[in-house]
PDB file of C-alpha atoms and ligand atoms in Angstrom:
ATOM      1  CA  MET A   1     -64.006  14.770-112.482  1.00 61.00           C
ATOM      2  CA  PRO A   2     -66.381  11.899-111.626  1.00 63.00           C
ATOM      3  CA  GLY A   3     -64.443   9.161-109.843  1.00 68.00           C
ATOM      4  CA  ASP A   4     -61.715  11.513-108.681  1.00 70.00           C
ATOM      5  CA  ALA A   5     -60.906  11.128-104.997  1.00 70.00           C
ATOM      6  CA  PRO A   6     -61.210  14.337-103.006  1.00 73.00           C
ATOM      7  CA  GLY A   7     -57.798  15.465-101.865  1.00 87.00           C
ATOM      8  CA  ARG A   8     -55.618  17.252 -99.353  1.00 96.00           C
ATOM      9  CA  THR A   9     -52.230  18.731-100.093  1.00 95.00           C
ATOM     10  CA  ASP A  10     -51.307  19.939 -96.608  1.00 96.00           C
ATOM     11  CA  VAL A  11     -50.895  16.473 -95.066  1.00 97.00           C
ATOM     12  CA  GLN A  12     -49.470  13.071 -95.982  1.00 97.00           C
ATOM     13  CA  THR A  13     -52.313  11.094 -97.566  1.00 97.00           C
ATOM     14  CA  MET A  14     -50.378   8.016 -98.725  1.00 97.00           C
ATOM     15  CA  THR A  15     -47.739   5.898 -96.974  1.00 98.00           C
ATOM     16  CA  SER A  16     -44.490   4.774 -98.605  1.00 98.00           C
ATOM     17  CA  TRP A  17     -46.129   1.337 -99.043  1.00 98.00           C
ATOM     18  CA  SER A  18     -49.058   2.913-100.905  1.00 98.00           C
ATOM     19  CA  VAL A  19     -51.909   2.714 -98.452  1.00 98.00           C
ATOM     20  CA  PRO A  20     -54.141   5.673 -97.600  1.00 98.00           C
ATOM     21  CA  VAL A  21     -53.706   7.900 -94.590  1.00 98.00           C
ATOM     22  CA  VAL A  22     -57.296   8.942 -93.892  1.00 98.00           C
ATOM     23  CA  TRP A  23     -57.953  12.626 -93.246  1.00 98.00           C
ATOM     24  CA  GLU A  24     -61.126  14.671 -93.457  1.00 98.00           C
ATOM     25  CA  GLY A  25     -61.434  15.749 -97.090  1.00 97.00           C
ATOM     26  CA  THR A  26     -59.828  12.620 -98.574  1.00 97.00           C
ATOM     27  CA  PHE A  27     -62.959  10.500 -98.994  1.00 97.00           C
ATOM     28  CA  ASP A  28     -66.619  10.723 -99.965  1.00 96.00           C
ATOM     29  CA  PRO A  29     -68.589   9.440 -96.927  1.00 97.00           C
ATOM     30  CA  VAL A  30     -71.910   9.067 -98.745  1.00 96.00           C
ATOM     31  CA  LEU A  31     -70.424   7.029-101.558  1.00 96.00           C
ATOM     32  CA  LEU A  32     -68.388   4.851 -99.184  1.00 96.00           C
ATOM     33  CA  ASP A  33     -71.354   4.136 -96.925  1.00 96.00           C
ATOM     34  CA  SER A  34     -73.531   3.152 -99.866  1.00 96.00           C
ATOM     35  CA  LEU A  35     -70.877   0.701-101.069  1.00 96.00           C
ATOM     36  CA  TYR A  36     -70.536  -0.902 -97.641  1.00 97.00           C
ATOM     37  CA  GLN A  37     -74.289  -0.938 -96.859  1.00 94.00           C
ATOM     38  CA  ALA A  38     -74.754  -3.565 -99.539  1.00 93.00           C
ATOM     39  CA  LYS A  39     -72.372  -5.894 -97.694  1.00 95.00           C
ATOM     40  CA  ASN A  40     -74.483  -6.016 -94.481  1.00 94.00           C
ATOM     41  CA  LEU A  41     -71.388  -5.806 -92.263  1.00 97.00           C
ATOM     42  CA  THR A  42     -71.114  -6.279 -88.531  1.00 98.00           C
ATOM     43  CA  ILE A  43     -68.561  -4.100 -86.773  1.00 98.00           C
ATOM     44  CA  ALA A  44     -67.417  -5.191 -83.304  1.00 98.00           C
ATOM     45  CA  ALA A  45     -65.829  -2.786 -80.845  1.00 98.00           C
ATOM     46  CA  THR A  46     -64.164  -3.410 -77.488  1.00 98.00           C
ATOM     47  CA  VAL A  47     -63.757  -1.037 -74.589  1.00 98.00           C
ATOM     48  CA  PHE A  48     -62.325  -1.686 -71.124  1.00 97.00           C
ATOM     49  CA  ALA A  49     -63.582   0.141 -68.045  1.00 96.00           C
ATOM     50  CA  VAL A  50     -61.832  -1.313 -65.016  1.00 95.00           C
ATOM     51  CA  GLY A  51     -61.653   0.309 -61.580  1.00 95.00           C
ATOM     52  CA  LYS A  52     -62.227   4.055 -61.591  1.00 94.00           C
ATOM     53  CA  TYR A  53     -62.230   4.169 -65.398  1.00 96.00           C
ATOM     54  CA  ILE A  54     -65.881   3.098 -65.217  1.00 97.00           C
ATOM     55  CA  ARG A  55     -66.716   6.790 -64.811  1.00 97.00           C
ATOM     56  CA  PHE A  56     -65.742   7.424 -68.454  1.00 98.00           C
ATOM     57  CA  LEU A  57     -68.020   4.770 -69.894  1.00 98.00           C
ATOM     58  CA  LYS A  58     -71.305   6.678 -70.071  1.00 98.00           C
ATOM     59  CA  LYS A  59     -69.994   9.522 -72.213  1.00 98.00           C
ATOM     60  CA  PHE A  60     -67.997   7.098 -74.330  1.00 98.00           C
ATOM     61  CA  LEU A  61     -71.086   4.965 -75.076  1.00 98.00           C
ATOM     62  CA  GLU A  62     -73.417   7.928 -75.592  1.00 98.00           C
ATOM     63  CA  THR A  63     -71.144   9.657 -78.071  1.00 98.00           C
ATOM     64  CA  MET A  64     -70.353   6.352 -79.782  1.00 98.00           C
ATOM     65  CA  GLU A  65     -74.068   6.016 -80.531  1.00 98.00           C
ATOM     66  CA  GLN A  66     -73.999   9.373 -82.272  1.00 98.00           C
ATOM     67  CA  HIS A  67     -70.856   8.967 -84.354  1.00 98.00           C
ATOM     68  CA  PHE A  68     -69.452   5.425 -84.643  1.00 98.00           C
ATOM     69  CA  PHE A  69     -70.668   3.561 -87.736  1.00 98.00           C
ATOM     70  CA  THR A  70     -74.165   5.007 -87.519  1.00 98.00           C
ATOM     71  CA  GLY A  71     -76.579   3.061 -89.717  1.00 97.00           C
ATOM     72  CA  PHE A  72     -74.488  -0.142 -89.535  1.00 98.00           C
ATOM     73  CA  ASN A  73     -74.656  -3.276 -87.377  1.00 98.00           C
ATOM     74  CA  VAL A  74     -72.449  -2.561 -84.376  1.00 98.00           C
ATOM     75  CA  HIS A  75     -71.771  -4.852 -81.404  1.00 98.00           C
ATOM     76  CA  VAL A  76     -69.931  -3.227 -78.504  1.00 98.00           C
ATOM     77  CA  PHE A  77     -68.205  -5.423 -75.931  1.00 98.00           C
ATOM     78  CA  VAL A  78     -67.677  -3.713 -72.577  1.00 98.00           C
ATOM     79  CA  PHE A  79     -65.067  -5.358 -70.329  1.00 97.00           C
ATOM     80  CA  THR A  80     -65.370  -4.325 -66.708  1.00 97.00           C
ATOM     81  CA  ASP A  81     -64.923  -5.473 -63.125  1.00 96.00           C
ATOM     82  CA  GLN A  82     -68.205  -3.702 -62.191  1.00 97.00           C
ATOM     83  CA  PRO A  83     -70.908  -5.105 -64.506  1.00 98.00           C
ATOM     84  CA  ASN A  84     -73.690  -3.620 -62.386  1.00 97.00           C
ATOM     85  CA  GLU A  85     -72.338  -0.114 -62.951  1.00 97.00           C
ATOM     86  CA  VAL A  86     -72.479  -0.221 -66.746  1.00 98.00           C
ATOM     87  CA  PRO A  87     -74.790   2.640 -67.793  1.00 97.00           C
ATOM     88  CA  LYS A  88     -77.902   1.707 -69.754  1.00 94.00           C
ATOM     89  CA  VAL A  89     -77.326   3.860 -72.803  1.00 96.00           C
ATOM     90  CA  LYS A  90     -80.089   3.472 -75.382  1.00 96.00           C
ATOM     91  CA  MET A  91     -78.920   1.931 -78.633  1.00 96.00           C
ATOM     92  CA  ALA A  92     -80.381   2.300 -82.117  1.00 97.00           C
ATOM     93  CA  SER A  93     -81.771  -0.658 -83.986  1.00 96.00           C
ATOM     94  CA  GLY A  94     -79.023  -2.903 -85.349  1.00 96.00           C
ATOM     95  CA  ARG A  95     -76.730  -2.010 -82.465  1.00 98.00           C
ATOM     96  CA  GLN A  96     -76.145  -4.059 -79.335  1.00 97.00           C
ATOM     97  CA  ARG A  97     -73.927  -4.267 -76.301  1.00 98.00           C
ATOM     98  CA  THR A  98     -72.519  -7.190 -74.311  1.00 98.00           C
ATOM     99  CA  VAL A  99     -70.886  -6.812 -70.905  1.00 98.00           C
ATOM    100  CA  LYS A 100     -67.958  -9.090 -69.993  1.00 97.00           C
ATOM    101  CA  THR A 101     -66.718  -9.346 -66.439  1.00 97.00           C
ATOM    102  CA  VAL A 102     -62.959  -9.204 -65.949  1.00 95.00           C
ATOM    103  CA  PRO A 103     -60.882  -9.224 -62.757  1.00 92.00           C
ATOM    104  CA  THR A 104     -59.676  -6.051 -61.096  1.00 89.00           C
ATOM    105  CA  LEU A 105     -55.902  -5.804 -61.478  1.00 85.00           C
ATOM    106  CA  ASN A 106     -53.596  -3.836 -59.226  1.00 83.00           C
ATOM    107  CA  ARG A 107     -51.428  -2.141 -61.852  1.00 87.00           C
ATOM    108  CA  TRP A 108     -52.768   0.103 -64.626  1.00 79.00           C
ATOM    109  CA  GLN A 109     -50.003  -1.224 -66.856  1.00 83.00           C
ATOM    110  CA  ASP A 110     -51.425  -4.750 -66.455  1.00 83.00           C
ATOM    111  CA  ILE A 111     -55.001  -3.610 -67.097  1.00 82.00           C
ATOM    112  CA  SER A 112     -53.959  -1.831 -70.256  1.00 79.00           C
ATOM    113  CA  ALA A 113     -51.735  -4.658 -71.493  1.00 79.00           C
ATOM    114  CA  SER A 114     -54.141  -7.479 -70.614  1.00 88.00           C
ATOM    115  CA  ARG A 115     -56.560  -6.094 -73.201  1.00 92.00           C
ATOM    116  CA  MET A 116     -54.744  -7.793 -76.085  1.00 94.00           C
ATOM    117  CA  LEU A 117     -55.151 -11.248 -74.578  1.00 94.00           C
ATOM    118  CA  LEU A 118     -58.817 -10.682 -73.695  1.00 96.00           C
ATOM    119  CA  VAL A 119     -59.586  -9.365 -77.179  1.00 97.00           C
ATOM    120  CA  LEU A 120     -57.813 -12.397 -78.633  1.00 97.00           C
ATOM    121  CA  THR A 121     -59.998 -14.711 -76.540  1.00 97.00           C
ATOM    122  CA  LEU A 122     -63.127 -12.804 -77.589  1.00 98.00           C
ATOM    123  CA  ILE A 123     -62.241 -13.183 -81.269  1.00 98.00           C
ATOM    124  CA  GLU A 124     -61.384 -16.861 -80.960  1.00 97.00           C
ATOM    125  CA  GLU A 125     -64.407 -17.807 -78.881  1.00 96.00           C
ATOM    126  CA  GLU A 126     -67.156 -15.562 -80.244  1.00 96.00           C
ATOM    127  CA  LEU A 127     -66.378 -13.287 -83.129  1.00 96.00           C
ATOM    128  CA  ARG A 128     -64.505 -15.192 -85.804  1.00 90.00           C
ATOM    129  CA  ASP A 129     -67.548 -16.229 -87.788  1.00 88.00           C
ATOM    130  CA  TYR A 130     -69.803 -13.401 -86.700  1.00 93.00           C
ATOM    131  CA  ALA A 131     -68.200  -9.979 -87.067  1.00 97.00           C
ATOM    132  CA  ASP A 132     -66.431  -8.597 -90.129  1.00 98.00           C
ATOM    133  CA  PHE A 133     -64.265  -5.932 -88.497  1.00 98.00           C
ATOM    134  CA  ILE A 134     -63.241  -4.987 -84.975  1.00 98.00           C
ATOM    135  CA  PHE A 135     -61.959  -1.793 -83.352  1.00 98.00           C
ATOM    136  CA  CYS A 136     -60.389  -1.672 -79.872  1.00 98.00           C
ATOM    137  CA  LEU A 137     -60.706   1.693 -78.160  1.00 98.00           C
ATOM    138  CA  ASP A 138     -59.644   3.471 -74.953  1.00 97.00           C
ATOM    139  CA  VAL A 139     -62.553   4.360 -72.650  1.00 98.00           C
ATOM    140  CA  ASP A 140     -61.276   7.718 -71.411  1.00 97.00           C
ATOM    141  CA  SER A 141     -62.311   9.285 -74.690  1.00 98.00           C
ATOM    142  CA  GLU A 142     -65.340  10.710 -76.469  1.00 98.00           C
ATOM    143  CA  PHE A 143     -66.543  10.809 -80.056  1.00 98.00           C
ATOM    144  CA  HIS A 144     -67.097  14.234 -81.609  1.00 98.00           C
ATOM    145  CA  GLY A 145     -67.387  13.415 -85.305  1.00 98.00           C
ATOM    146  CA  ARG A 146     -67.984  10.651 -87.799  1.00 98.00           C
ATOM    147  CA  TRP A 147     -65.970   7.440 -87.477  1.00 98.00           C
ATOM    148  CA  GLY A 148     -67.250   5.218 -90.281  1.00 98.00           C
ATOM    149  CA  THR A 149     -66.563   3.034 -93.279  1.00 98.00           C
ATOM    150  CA  GLU A 150     -63.580   5.109 -94.394  1.00 98.00           C
ATOM    151  CA  SER A 151     -61.694   3.527 -91.479  1.00 98.00           C
ATOM    152  CA  LEU A 152     -62.172  -0.078 -92.608  1.00 98.00           C
ATOM    153  CA  GLY A 153     -59.147  -2.114 -93.597  1.00 98.00           C
ATOM    154  CA  ASP A 154     -57.446  -5.446 -92.938  1.00 98.00           C
ATOM    155  CA  LEU A 155     -55.133  -3.987 -90.288  1.00 98.00           C
ATOM    156  CA  VAL A 156     -55.719  -0.409 -89.196  1.00 98.00           C
ATOM    157  CA  GLY A 157     -53.372   1.790 -87.166  1.00 98.00           C
ATOM    158  CA  VAL A 158     -53.988   5.315 -85.872  1.00 98.00           C
ATOM    159  CA  LEU A 159     -51.259   7.978 -85.862  1.00 98.00           C
ATOM    160  CA  HIS A 160     -50.533   9.097 -82.304  1.00 98.00           C
ATOM    161  CA  PRO A 161     -51.539  12.768 -81.952  1.00 98.00           C
ATOM    162  CA  GLY A 162     -48.387  13.603 -80.030  1.00 97.00           C
ATOM    163  CA  TYR A 163     -45.924  12.326 -82.631  1.00 98.00           C
ATOM    164  CA  TYR A 164     -47.364  12.651 -86.124  1.00 97.00           C
ATOM    165  CA  LYS A 165     -45.124  15.609 -86.832  1.00 96.00           C
ATOM    166  CA  SER A 166     -41.951  14.050 -85.371  1.00 96.00           C
ATOM    167  CA  ASP A 167     -39.399  12.025 -87.230  1.00 94.00           C
ATOM    168  CA  ARG A 168     -38.551   8.535 -86.072  1.00 94.00           C
ATOM    169  CA  SER A 169     -35.728   9.655 -83.793  1.00 95.00           C
ATOM    170  CA  GLY A 170     -38.385  11.355 -81.648  1.00 96.00           C
ATOM    171  CA  PHE A 171     -40.734   8.359 -81.387  1.00 98.00           C
ATOM    172  CA  PRO A 172     -40.981   6.840 -77.885  1.00 98.00           C
ATOM    173  CA  TYR A 173     -40.399   3.278 -79.143  1.00 98.00           C
ATOM    174  CA  GLU A 174     -38.936   0.637 -76.851  1.00 98.00           C
ATOM    175  CA  ARG A 175     -35.160   1.044 -77.249  1.00 98.00           C
ATOM    176  CA  ARG A 176     -33.759  -1.853 -75.192  1.00 98.00           C
ATOM    177  CA  PRO A 177     -32.681  -4.700 -77.527  1.00 98.00           C
ATOM    178  CA  ILE A 178     -33.609  -7.306 -74.916  1.00 98.00           C
ATOM    179  CA  SER A 179     -37.312  -6.459 -75.348  1.00 98.00           C
ATOM    180  CA  LYS A 180     -39.459  -8.066 -78.032  1.00 98.00           C
ATOM    181  CA  ALA A 181     -40.791  -4.571 -78.749  1.00 98.00           C
ATOM    182  CA  TYR A 182     -37.292  -3.242 -79.566  1.00 98.00           C
ATOM    183  CA  MET A 183     -37.006  -0.807 -82.430  1.00 98.00           C
ATOM    184  CA  ALA A 184     -33.555   0.035 -83.768  1.00 98.00           C
ATOM    185  CA  PRO A 185     -32.799   3.668 -84.664  1.00 97.00           C
ATOM    186  CA  GLU A 186     -33.231   2.993 -88.391  1.00 97.00           C
ATOM    187  CA  GLU A 187     -36.604   1.258 -87.913  1.00 98.00           C
ATOM    188  CA  GLY A 188     -40.151   2.642 -87.809  1.00 98.00           C
ATOM    189  CA  ASP A 189     -42.590   4.343 -90.162  1.00 98.00           C
ATOM    190  CA  PHE A 190     -44.874   6.165 -87.725  1.00 98.00           C
ATOM    191  CA  TYR A 191     -45.692   6.193 -84.048  1.00 98.00           C
ATOM    192  CA  TYR A 192     -49.114   4.582 -83.702  1.00 98.00           C
ATOM    193  CA  CYS A 193     -51.263   4.912 -80.593  1.00 98.00           C
ATOM    194  CA  GLY A 194     -52.385   2.039 -78.404  1.00 97.00           C
ATOM    195  CA  GLY A 195     -55.741   3.663 -77.704  1.00 97.00           C
ATOM    196  CA  ALA A 196     -57.332   2.769 -81.037  1.00 98.00           C
ATOM    197  CA  PHE A 197     -56.579   0.052 -83.571  1.00 98.00           C
ATOM    198  CA  GLY A 198     -58.567  -2.439 -85.587  1.00 98.00           C
ATOM    199  CA  GLY A 199     -59.032  -4.400 -88.759  1.00 98.00           C
ATOM    200  CA  ASN A 200     -60.607  -7.597 -89.946  1.00 98.00           C
ATOM    201  CA  LEU A 201     -60.990 -10.469 -87.499  1.00 98.00           C
ATOM    202  CA  GLN A 202     -58.191 -12.598 -88.871  1.00 97.00           C
ATOM    203  CA  GLU A 203     -55.609  -9.812 -88.879  1.00 98.00           C
ATOM    204  CA  VAL A 204     -56.548  -8.482 -85.443  1.00 98.00           C
ATOM    205  CA  GLU A 205     -56.442 -12.024 -84.073  1.00 98.00           C
ATOM    206  CA  ARG A 206     -52.895 -12.505 -85.429  1.00 98.00           C
ATOM    207  CA  PHE A 207     -51.888  -9.097 -84.133  1.00 98.00           C
ATOM    208  CA  CYS A 208     -53.268  -9.655 -80.594  1.00 97.00           C
ATOM    209  CA  GLN A 209     -51.730 -13.103 -80.448  1.00 97.00           C
ATOM    210  CA  THR A 210     -48.254 -11.910 -81.421  1.00 97.00           C
ATOM    211  CA  CYS A 211     -48.324  -8.857 -79.158  1.00 96.00           C
ATOM    212  CA  SER A 212     -49.579 -10.903 -76.185  1.00 95.00           C
ATOM    213  CA  ILE A 213     -46.883 -13.552 -76.646  1.00 95.00           C
ATOM    214  CA  ASN A 214     -44.194 -10.887 -76.958  1.00 96.00           C
ATOM    215  CA  PHE A 215     -45.494  -8.974 -73.952  1.00 95.00           C
ATOM    216  CA  TRP A 216     -45.400 -12.114 -71.796  1.00 92.00           C
ATOM    217  CA  ASP A 217     -41.988 -13.160 -73.139  1.00 95.00           C
ATOM    218  CA  ASP A 218     -40.723  -9.801 -71.920  1.00 96.00           C
ATOM    219  CA  ARG A 219     -42.446 -10.274 -68.587  1.00 94.00           C
ATOM    220  CA  ILE A 220     -40.654 -13.611 -68.069  1.00 95.00           C
ATOM    221  CA  LYS A 221     -37.382 -11.755 -68.681  1.00 96.00           C
ATOM    222  CA  GLY A 222     -38.400  -9.140 -66.119  1.00 96.00           C
ATOM    223  CA  ILE A 223     -38.935  -6.382 -68.684  1.00 96.00           C
ATOM    224  CA  GLU A 224     -41.912  -4.168 -69.454  1.00 96.00           C
ATOM    225  CA  ALA A 225     -41.723  -2.190 -72.687  1.00 97.00           C
ATOM    226  CA  ALA A 226     -41.681   1.613 -72.396  1.00 97.00           C
ATOM    227  CA  TRP A 227     -45.375   1.951 -73.290  1.00 96.00           C
ATOM    228  CA  GLN A 228     -46.580  -1.573 -72.563  1.00 94.00           C
ATOM    229  CA  GLU A 229     -48.737  -3.002 -75.362  1.00 94.00           C
ATOM    230  CA  GLU A 230     -48.465   0.238 -77.343  1.00 97.00           C
ATOM    231  CA  SER A 231     -44.738  -0.491 -77.776  1.00 98.00           C
ATOM    232  CA  HIS A 232     -45.503  -4.019 -78.980  1.00 98.00           C
ATOM    233  CA  LEU A 233     -48.150  -2.642 -81.324  1.00 98.00           C
ATOM    234  CA  ASN A 234     -45.574  -0.313 -82.833  1.00 98.00           C
ATOM    235  CA  ARG A 235     -43.093  -3.149 -83.355  1.00 98.00           C
ATOM    236  CA  TYR A 236     -45.826  -5.284 -84.944  1.00 98.00           C
ATOM    237  CA  MET A 237     -46.986  -2.551 -87.313  1.00 98.00           C
ATOM    238  CA  TRP A 238     -43.422  -1.874 -88.438  1.00 98.00           C
ATOM    239  CA  ILE A 239     -43.080  -5.503 -89.525  1.00 98.00           C
ATOM    240  CA  ASN A 240     -46.701  -6.040 -90.616  1.00 98.00           C
ATOM    241  CA  LYS A 241     -47.631  -2.772 -92.273  1.00 98.00           C
ATOM    242  CA  PRO A 242     -51.204  -1.616 -91.739  1.00 98.00           C
ATOM    243  CA  SER A 243     -53.411  -1.659 -94.816  1.00 98.00           C
ATOM    244  CA  LYS A 244     -54.946   1.626 -93.729  1.00 98.00           C
ATOM    245  CA  VAL A 245     -53.574   4.399 -91.533  1.00 98.00           C
ATOM    246  CA  LEU A 246     -55.940   6.771 -89.754  1.00 98.00           C
ATOM    247  CA  SER A 247     -54.895  10.356 -89.096  1.00 98.00           C
ATOM    248  CA  PRO A 248     -54.818  11.746 -85.531  1.00 98.00           C
ATOM    249  CA  GLU A 249     -58.409  12.932 -86.128  1.00 98.00           C
ATOM    250  CA  TYR A 250     -59.250   9.379 -85.000  1.00 98.00           C
ATOM    251  CA  LEU A 251     -57.605   9.770 -81.592  1.00 98.00           C
ATOM    252  CA  TRP A 252     -56.834  13.310 -80.654  1.00 98.00           C
ATOM    253  CA  GLN A 253     -56.149  14.478 -77.071  1.00 98.00           C
ATOM    254  CA  ASP A 254     -58.224  17.262 -75.522  1.00 97.00           C
ATOM    255  CA  PHE A 255     -55.173  18.824 -73.889  1.00 96.00           C
ATOM    256  CA  LEU A 256     -53.434  19.393 -77.242  1.00 96.00           C
ATOM    257  CA  ALA A 257     -53.830  22.649 -79.129  1.00 93.00           C
ATOM    258  CA  ARG A 258     -55.849  22.037 -82.299  1.00 91.00           C
ATOM    259  CA  ASN A 259     -53.465  22.267 -85.235  1.00 94.00           C
ATOM    260  CA  PRO A 260     -54.696  23.787 -88.531  1.00 96.00           C
ATOM    261  CA  GLU A 261     -54.482  20.472 -90.420  1.00 97.00           C
ATOM    262  CA  ILE A 262     -56.992  18.942 -87.985  1.00 98.00           C
ATOM    263  CA  HIS A 263     -60.230  19.889 -89.757  1.00 97.00           C
ATOM    264  CA  LEU A 264     -62.358  17.498 -87.714  1.00 98.00           C
ATOM    265  CA  ILE A 265     -61.729  15.836 -84.367  1.00 98.00           C
ATOM    266  CA  ARG A 266     -63.587  12.534 -84.491  1.00 98.00           C
ATOM    267  CA  PHE A 267     -62.491  10.876 -81.239  1.00 98.00           C
ATOM    268  CA  SER A 268     -60.452  12.439 -78.476  1.00 98.00           C
ATOM    269  CA  GLY A 269     -58.970  11.489 -75.124  1.00 98.00           C
ATOM    270  CA  ILE A 270     -60.289  13.591 -72.275  1.00 97.00           C
ATOM    271  CA  VAL A 271     -58.024  15.326 -69.771  1.00 95.00           C
ATOM    272  CA  LYS A 272     -57.698  13.072 -66.727  1.00 88.00           C
ATOM    273  CA  ASN A 273     -55.948  13.149 -63.409  1.00 87.00           C
ATOM    274  CA  TYR A 274     -53.761  10.043 -63.628  1.00 87.00           C
ATOM    275  CA  ALA A 275     -52.868  10.086 -59.923  1.00 85.00           C
ATOM    276  CA  GLU A 276     -56.526  10.078 -58.966  1.00 87.00           C
ATOM    277  CA  ILE A 277     -57.902   7.413 -61.299  1.00 82.00           C
ATOM    278  CA  ARG A 278     -55.133   4.852 -61.607  1.00 86.00           C
ATOM    279  CA  PRO A 279     -54.782   2.038 -59.053  1.00 87.00           C
ATOM    280  CA  ASN A 280     -51.006   2.638 -58.829  1.00 86.00           C
ATOM    281  CA  VAL A 281     -48.513   5.345 -59.819  1.00 71.00           C
TER     282      VAL A 281
HETATM  283  C1  UD2 B 301     -51.659   5.256 -73.690  1.00 85.04           C
HETATM  284  C2  UD2 B 301     -52.597   4.668 -74.741  1.00 85.04           C
HETATM  285  C3  UD2 B 301     -53.213   3.404 -74.177  1.00 85.04           C
HETATM  286  C4  UD2 B 301     -52.150   2.399 -73.783  1.00 85.04           C
HETATM  287  C5  UD2 B 301     -51.199   3.065 -72.795  1.00 85.04           C
HETATM  288  C6  UD2 B 301     -49.981   2.216 -72.526  1.00 85.04           C
HETATM  289  C7  UD2 B 301     -53.626   6.310 -76.227  1.00 85.04           C
HETATM  290  C8  UD2 B 301     -54.548   7.470 -76.296  1.00 85.04           C
HETATM  291  N1  UD2 B 301     -53.602   5.662 -75.052  1.00 85.04           N
HETATM  292  O1  UD2 B 301     -52.567   5.817 -72.735  1.00 85.04           O
HETATM  293  O2  UD2 B 301     -54.082   2.799 -75.116  1.00 85.04           O
HETATM  294  O3  UD2 B 301     -51.471   1.937 -74.941  1.00 85.04           O
HETATM  295  O4  UD2 B 301     -50.703   4.312 -73.278  1.00 85.04           O
HETATM  296  O5  UD2 B 301     -50.272   1.195 -71.670  1.00 85.04           O
HETATM  297  O6  UD2 B 301     -53.018   5.937 -77.198  1.00 85.04           O
HETATM  298  N2  UD2 B 301     -57.828   1.017 -68.160  1.00 85.04           N
HETATM  299  C9  UD2 B 301     -58.849   0.751 -67.232  1.00 85.04           C
HETATM  300  N3  UD2 B 301     -58.583   0.903 -65.901  1.00 85.04           N
HETATM  301  C10 UD2 B 301     -57.367   1.309 -65.427  1.00 85.04           C
HETATM  302  C11 UD2 B 301     -56.347   1.575 -66.357  1.00 85.04           C
HETATM  303  C12 UD2 B 301     -56.609   1.421 -67.728  1.00 85.04           C
HETATM  304  O7  UD2 B 301     -59.967   0.394 -67.604  1.00 85.04           O
HETATM  305  O8  UD2 B 301     -57.207   1.432 -64.190  1.00 85.04           O
HETATM  306  C13 UD2 B 301     -58.107   0.820 -69.598  1.00 85.04           C
HETATM  307  C14 UD2 B 301     -59.007   1.931 -70.155  1.00 85.04           C
HETATM  308  O9  UD2 B 301     -59.771   1.429 -71.218  1.00 85.04           O
HETATM  309  C15 UD2 B 301     -57.993   2.945 -70.648  1.00 85.04           C
HETATM  310  C16 UD2 B 301     -56.918   2.013 -71.212  1.00 85.04           C
HETATM  311  O10 UD2 B 301     -56.886   0.882 -70.333  1.00 85.04           O
HETATM  312  O11 UD2 B 301     -58.576   3.818 -71.604  1.00 85.04           O
HETATM  313  C17 UD2 B 301     -55.512   2.605 -71.331  1.00 85.04           C
HETATM  314  O12 UD2 B 301     -55.084   3.129 -70.088  1.00 85.04           O
HETATM  315  P1  UD2 B 301     -54.716   4.657 -69.924  1.00 85.04           P
HETATM  316  O13 UD2 B 301     -55.749   5.458 -70.636  1.00 85.04           O
HETATM  317  O14 UD2 B 301     -54.476   4.958 -68.507  1.00 85.04           O
HETATM  318  O15 UD2 B 301     -53.361   4.723 -70.718  1.00 85.04           O
HETATM  319  P2  UD2 B 301     -52.558   6.044 -71.224  1.00 85.04           P
HETATM  320  O16 UD2 B 301     -53.346   7.273 -70.945  1.00 85.04           O
HETATM  321  O17 UD2 B 301     -51.174   5.977 -70.696  1.00 85.04           O
END
């Protein structure tokens, strides 16, 4: 029937708080794009490429050009300690890139976790009145399929590809009550990944601010949550429910077998040798 949403019956397409879980086959991309085109949106994206992770940037940027909000205004912010090494990937009209220099840190955990604070600063200093939405993405990944307007929401979380079939007892939440990321056994909806999240500027600002404060409160107590900022993200999204949840199509992992419910891999983490690329073990 006209107006009927396309559907899927083999996967969860709605959360218990009535927001969509976005899977291939649950939306009409042409219709959605035409609705959003009229709004003349600007989508910001952040990516960090510090130390040896710079090697992933070229493929990330090239594939982003092909699949991430094509036809929309996109501004990509690359944070790196090697600004001269940022590849000059050609961008379509309406799309631009800004390089931000950040210090080299000695621990991968600190590089990963420092992203929240740097994104917060970016929003506060430059983006608040300029961009409409922002997505924060891991660099060791490539786009393979459309990532577009279906992903827009006030606060957007992505289901972690390793845990979307587990129940909450299997989620690798932070389990020490002394941590600000602590999740009790009866808490938690999903396990969201740290490698992709987003939303509107106001919500992502609030999110980054809270997670950064909690991360540093832990640090003062001499604690680091099990999965650094990903653990804080999971605590935050338990209390502040996302207004849209993206399926693991939006951050798959190349080393995982492709399950039958994954009709389209849109963005996926490449297989990497952690010992070789990280500054510490
Ligand atoms: C997971 C998350 C990641 C983060 C981390 C916990 C996914 C797919 N990934 O991945 O987002 O939450 O757990 O801390 O959900 N980086 C550098 N240089 C470095 C180290 C890290 O630039 O030396 C940046 C880079 O953008 C990278 C990101 O930090 O993609 C996350 O680091 P990771 O990919 O090593 O983290 P990982 O695989 O444990």
